[in-house]
Short mmCIF file of N, CA, C and O in Angstrom, two decimals:
data_model
loop_
_atom_site.label_atom_id
_atom_site.label_comp_id
_atom_site.label_asym_id
_atom_site.label_seq_id
_atom_site.Cartn_x
_atom_site.Cartn_y
_atom_site.Cartn_z
N MET Y 33 -173.20 15.75 -75.52
CA MET Y 33 -173.33 15.20 -76.85
C MET Y 33 -173.75 13.73 -76.73
O MET Y 33 -173.19 12.96 -75.96
N THR Y 34 -174.70 13.33 -77.52
CA THR Y 34 -175.21 11.97 -77.51
C THR Y 34 -174.48 11.11 -78.53
O THR Y 34 -174.30 11.53 -79.67
N THR Y 35 -174.09 9.92 -78.12
CA THR Y 35 -173.44 8.99 -79.03
C THR Y 35 -174.48 8.32 -79.91
O THR Y 35 -175.50 7.84 -79.42
N ARG Y 36 -174.22 8.32 -81.20
CA ARG Y 36 -175.08 7.59 -82.15
C ARG Y 36 -174.48 6.21 -82.35
O ARG Y 36 -173.26 6.06 -82.43
N TRP Y 37 -175.34 5.19 -82.44
CA TRP Y 37 -174.88 3.81 -82.55
C TRP Y 37 -175.36 3.18 -83.85
O TRP Y 37 -176.42 3.53 -84.36
N GLU Y 38 -174.57 2.27 -84.36
CA GLU Y 38 -175.06 1.39 -85.42
C GLU Y 38 -175.08 -0.02 -84.85
O GLU Y 38 -174.32 -0.33 -83.93
N HIS Y 39 -176.00 -0.83 -85.36
CA HIS Y 39 -176.21 -2.16 -84.79
C HIS Y 39 -176.10 -3.23 -85.87
O HIS Y 39 -176.33 -2.97 -87.05
N LYS Y 40 -175.77 -4.41 -85.43
CA LYS Y 40 -175.66 -5.57 -86.31
C LYS Y 40 -176.26 -6.75 -85.57
O LYS Y 40 -176.09 -6.90 -84.36
N VAL Y 41 -176.98 -7.60 -86.30
CA VAL Y 41 -177.55 -8.82 -85.73
C VAL Y 41 -176.98 -10.01 -86.49
O VAL Y 41 -177.12 -10.10 -87.72
N LEU Y 42 -176.31 -10.89 -85.76
CA LEU Y 42 -175.76 -12.12 -86.33
C LEU Y 42 -176.69 -13.26 -85.95
O LEU Y 42 -177.10 -13.35 -84.79
N THR Y 43 -177.04 -14.12 -86.90
CA THR Y 43 -177.91 -15.25 -86.57
C THR Y 43 -177.19 -16.56 -86.86
O THR Y 43 -176.40 -16.66 -87.81
N TYR Y 44 -177.48 -17.53 -86.02
CA TYR Y 44 -176.85 -18.85 -86.13
C TYR Y 44 -177.93 -19.91 -85.98
O TYR Y 44 -178.72 -19.87 -85.03
N LYS Y 45 -177.96 -20.85 -86.90
CA LYS Y 45 -178.94 -21.94 -86.86
C LYS Y 45 -178.36 -23.14 -86.11
O LYS Y 45 -177.16 -23.38 -86.13
N LEU Y 46 -179.23 -23.88 -85.48
CA LEU Y 46 -178.85 -25.09 -84.79
C LEU Y 46 -178.34 -26.10 -85.81
O LEU Y 46 -178.99 -26.37 -86.82
N GLY Y 47 -177.15 -26.63 -85.58
CA GLY Y 47 -176.58 -27.63 -86.47
C GLY Y 47 -177.11 -29.02 -86.15
O GLY Y 47 -178.10 -29.18 -85.43
N TRP Y 48 -176.44 -30.03 -86.66
CA TRP Y 48 -176.88 -31.41 -86.47
C TRP Y 48 -177.05 -31.75 -84.98
O TRP Y 48 -178.05 -32.33 -84.59
N LYS Y 49 -176.09 -31.36 -84.15
CA LYS Y 49 -176.18 -31.67 -82.73
C LYS Y 49 -176.11 -30.45 -81.82
O LYS Y 49 -176.47 -30.53 -80.66
N ALA Y 50 -175.58 -29.36 -82.33
CA ALA Y 50 -175.39 -28.18 -81.47
C ALA Y 50 -175.14 -26.96 -82.34
O ALA Y 50 -175.05 -27.06 -83.56
N PHE Y 51 -175.01 -25.82 -81.70
CA PHE Y 51 -174.59 -24.62 -82.40
C PHE Y 51 -173.08 -24.69 -82.60
O PHE Y 51 -172.37 -25.31 -81.81
N ASP Y 52 -172.59 -24.04 -83.63
CA ASP Y 52 -171.15 -24.02 -83.92
C ASP Y 52 -170.53 -22.88 -83.12
O ASP Y 52 -170.32 -21.78 -83.61
N TYR Y 53 -170.24 -23.15 -81.85
CA TYR Y 53 -169.73 -22.12 -80.95
C TYR Y 53 -168.36 -21.60 -81.39
O TYR Y 53 -168.05 -20.43 -81.18
N ALA Y 54 -167.55 -22.45 -82.00
CA ALA Y 54 -166.25 -22.00 -82.50
C ALA Y 54 -166.45 -20.94 -83.58
O ALA Y 54 -165.71 -19.95 -83.64
N GLN Y 55 -167.46 -21.12 -84.45
CA GLN Y 55 -167.74 -20.14 -85.50
C GLN Y 55 -168.24 -18.84 -84.89
O GLN Y 55 -167.85 -17.75 -85.32
N ILE Y 56 -169.10 -18.94 -83.90
CA ILE Y 56 -169.62 -17.74 -83.23
C ILE Y 56 -168.46 -16.97 -82.60
O ILE Y 56 -168.36 -15.75 -82.76
N GLU Y 57 -167.57 -17.68 -81.92
CA GLU Y 57 -166.42 -17.02 -81.30
C GLU Y 57 -165.53 -16.36 -82.34
O GLU Y 57 -165.09 -15.22 -82.16
N SER Y 58 -165.30 -17.05 -83.44
CA SER Y 58 -164.48 -16.49 -84.52
C SER Y 58 -165.12 -15.22 -85.09
O SER Y 58 -164.45 -14.21 -85.32
N ASP Y 59 -166.43 -15.27 -85.34
CA ASP Y 59 -167.15 -14.11 -85.87
C ASP Y 59 -167.07 -12.92 -84.91
O ASP Y 59 -166.85 -11.78 -85.32
N LEU Y 60 -167.25 -13.18 -83.61
CA LEU Y 60 -167.22 -12.10 -82.63
C LEU Y 60 -165.82 -11.51 -82.49
O LEU Y 60 -165.66 -10.30 -82.33
N THR Y 61 -164.80 -12.34 -82.59
CA THR Y 61 -163.42 -11.85 -82.53
C THR Y 61 -163.14 -10.94 -83.72
O THR Y 61 -162.57 -9.85 -83.57
N ALA Y 62 -163.59 -11.35 -84.91
CA ALA Y 62 -163.39 -10.53 -86.12
C ALA Y 62 -164.15 -9.21 -86.01
O ALA Y 62 -163.62 -8.14 -86.35
N LEU Y 63 -165.38 -9.26 -85.53
CA LEU Y 63 -166.16 -8.03 -85.39
C LEU Y 63 -165.57 -7.13 -84.31
O LEU Y 63 -165.58 -5.90 -84.44
N GLY Y 64 -165.05 -7.71 -83.24
CA GLY Y 64 -164.41 -6.92 -82.19
C GLY Y 64 -163.24 -6.13 -82.73
O GLY Y 64 -163.00 -4.98 -82.33
N ALA Y 65 -162.50 -6.72 -83.65
CA ALA Y 65 -161.37 -6.02 -84.27
C ALA Y 65 -161.84 -4.83 -85.10
O ALA Y 65 -161.07 -3.90 -85.35
N GLU Y 66 -163.11 -4.85 -85.51
CA GLU Y 66 -163.69 -3.75 -86.28
C GLU Y 66 -164.42 -2.75 -85.38
O GLU Y 66 -165.09 -1.84 -85.87
N GLY Y 67 -164.34 -2.94 -84.07
CA GLY Y 67 -164.96 -2.00 -83.14
C GLY Y 67 -166.35 -2.38 -82.66
O GLY Y 67 -166.98 -1.63 -81.92
N TRP Y 68 -166.85 -3.56 -83.06
CA TRP Y 68 -168.17 -4.00 -82.62
C TRP Y 68 -168.09 -4.61 -81.23
O TRP Y 68 -167.10 -5.24 -80.88
N GLU Y 69 -169.14 -4.44 -80.45
CA GLU Y 69 -169.23 -5.02 -79.11
C GLU Y 69 -170.55 -5.78 -79.02
O GLU Y 69 -171.62 -5.23 -79.32
N ALA Y 70 -170.48 -7.05 -78.61
CA ALA Y 70 -171.70 -7.83 -78.41
C ALA Y 70 -172.41 -7.29 -77.17
O ALA Y 70 -171.80 -7.12 -76.12
N VAL Y 71 -173.71 -7.00 -77.31
CA VAL Y 71 -174.46 -6.40 -76.21
C VAL Y 71 -175.68 -7.22 -75.80
O VAL Y 71 -176.33 -6.90 -74.81
N GLY Y 72 -176.00 -8.26 -76.55
CA GLY Y 72 -177.16 -9.05 -76.18
C GLY Y 72 -177.33 -10.26 -77.07
O GLY Y 72 -176.67 -10.40 -78.09
N THR Y 73 -178.21 -11.15 -76.63
CA THR Y 73 -178.54 -12.34 -77.40
C THR Y 73 -180.04 -12.57 -77.37
O THR Y 73 -180.73 -12.12 -76.46
N LEU Y 74 -180.51 -13.27 -78.38
CA LEU Y 74 -181.91 -13.72 -78.45
C LEU Y 74 -181.87 -15.20 -78.77
O LEU Y 74 -181.10 -15.63 -79.64
N ALA Y 75 -182.68 -15.97 -78.09
CA ALA Y 75 -182.77 -17.40 -78.37
C ALA Y 75 -184.23 -17.82 -78.28
O ALA Y 75 -184.67 -18.38 -77.28
N PRO Y 76 -185.00 -17.53 -79.34
CA PRO Y 76 -186.40 -17.92 -79.31
C PRO Y 76 -186.52 -19.44 -79.21
O PRO Y 76 -185.76 -20.16 -79.84
N SER Y 77 -187.43 -19.91 -78.40
CA SER Y 77 -187.59 -21.35 -78.25
C SER Y 77 -188.93 -21.81 -78.82
O SER Y 77 -189.89 -21.05 -78.87
N PHE Y 78 -188.94 -23.07 -79.21
CA PHE Y 78 -190.14 -23.65 -79.81
C PHE Y 78 -190.42 -24.99 -79.13
O PHE Y 78 -189.50 -25.65 -78.64
N GLY Y 79 -191.65 -25.40 -79.13
CA GLY Y 79 -192.00 -26.71 -78.59
C GLY Y 79 -191.61 -26.85 -77.13
O GLY Y 79 -192.05 -26.11 -76.28
N ALA Y 80 -190.71 -27.80 -76.87
CA ALA Y 80 -190.31 -28.10 -75.50
C ALA Y 80 -189.20 -27.18 -75.01
O ALA Y 80 -188.43 -27.54 -74.14
N GLY Y 81 -189.07 -26.01 -75.59
CA GLY Y 81 -188.10 -25.04 -75.12
C GLY Y 81 -186.77 -25.07 -75.84
O GLY Y 81 -185.82 -24.46 -75.39
N GLN Y 82 -186.68 -25.79 -76.95
CA GLN Y 82 -185.41 -25.87 -77.67
C GLN Y 82 -185.29 -24.70 -78.63
O GLN Y 82 -186.19 -24.41 -79.40
N ALA Y 83 -184.15 -24.03 -78.59
CA ALA Y 83 -183.87 -22.93 -79.52
C ALA Y 83 -183.29 -23.53 -80.80
O ALA Y 83 -182.36 -24.33 -80.75
N ILE Y 84 -183.85 -23.15 -81.95
CA ILE Y 84 -183.31 -23.64 -83.22
C ILE Y 84 -182.48 -22.58 -83.92
O ILE Y 84 -181.87 -22.83 -84.94
N GLU Y 85 -182.48 -21.39 -83.36
CA GLU Y 85 -181.68 -20.29 -83.90
C GLU Y 85 -181.34 -19.36 -82.74
O GLU Y 85 -182.14 -19.19 -81.83
N ILE Y 86 -180.14 -18.80 -82.78
CA ILE Y 86 -179.78 -17.78 -81.81
C ILE Y 86 -179.31 -16.55 -82.57
O ILE Y 86 -178.83 -16.64 -83.70
N ALA Y 87 -179.46 -15.42 -81.95
CA ALA Y 87 -179.02 -14.16 -82.54
C ALA Y 87 -178.14 -13.45 -81.53
O ALA Y 87 -178.41 -13.46 -80.33
N VAL Y 88 -177.08 -12.83 -82.04
CA VAL Y 88 -176.20 -12.03 -81.22
C VAL Y 88 -176.31 -10.60 -81.72
O VAL Y 88 -176.21 -10.34 -82.93
N ILE Y 89 -176.56 -9.66 -80.82
CA ILE Y 89 -176.73 -8.26 -81.17
C ILE Y 89 -175.43 -7.53 -80.81
O ILE Y 89 -174.92 -7.69 -79.71
N ALA Y 90 -174.92 -6.75 -81.76
CA ALA Y 90 -173.69 -6.01 -81.54
C ALA Y 90 -173.92 -4.53 -81.87
O ALA Y 90 -174.83 -4.20 -82.64
N LYS Y 91 -173.10 -3.68 -81.28
CA LYS Y 91 -173.20 -2.25 -81.57
C LYS Y 91 -171.80 -1.66 -81.59
O LYS Y 91 -170.84 -2.24 -81.04
N ARG Y 92 -171.69 -0.51 -82.25
CA ARG Y 92 -170.47 0.29 -82.23
C ARG Y 92 -170.87 1.73 -82.51
O ARG Y 92 -171.95 1.97 -83.10
N PRO Y 93 -170.05 2.68 -82.11
CA PRO Y 93 -170.39 4.07 -82.42
C PRO Y 93 -170.50 4.26 -83.95
O PRO Y 93 -169.69 3.72 -84.70
N ALA Y 94 -171.51 4.99 -84.36
CA ALA Y 94 -171.73 5.24 -85.80
C ALA Y 94 -170.67 6.20 -86.32
O ALA Y 94 -170.26 7.13 -85.62
N SER Y 95 -170.21 5.93 -87.52
CA SER Y 95 -169.27 6.86 -88.15
C SER Y 95 -170.07 7.95 -88.85
O SER Y 95 -171.08 7.71 -89.47
N ASP Y 96 -169.62 9.15 -88.71
CA ASP Y 96 -170.35 10.29 -89.31
C ASP Y 96 -169.88 10.60 -90.70
O ASP Y 96 -168.90 10.31 -91.19
#
């Protein structure tokens, strides 16, 4: 039997000096309590290689 998955993408914008890592951690902890697992990140870069947004990809088994 094949497991079906549902996915969620969380995006975070670069703040005044950095990303709000405490907020990211809080969001991931809350999602983990709901059965989500972070499985990847995306950090597109622009110009001199600076990322202005990051995305965290999460998945969990789909409910039928």
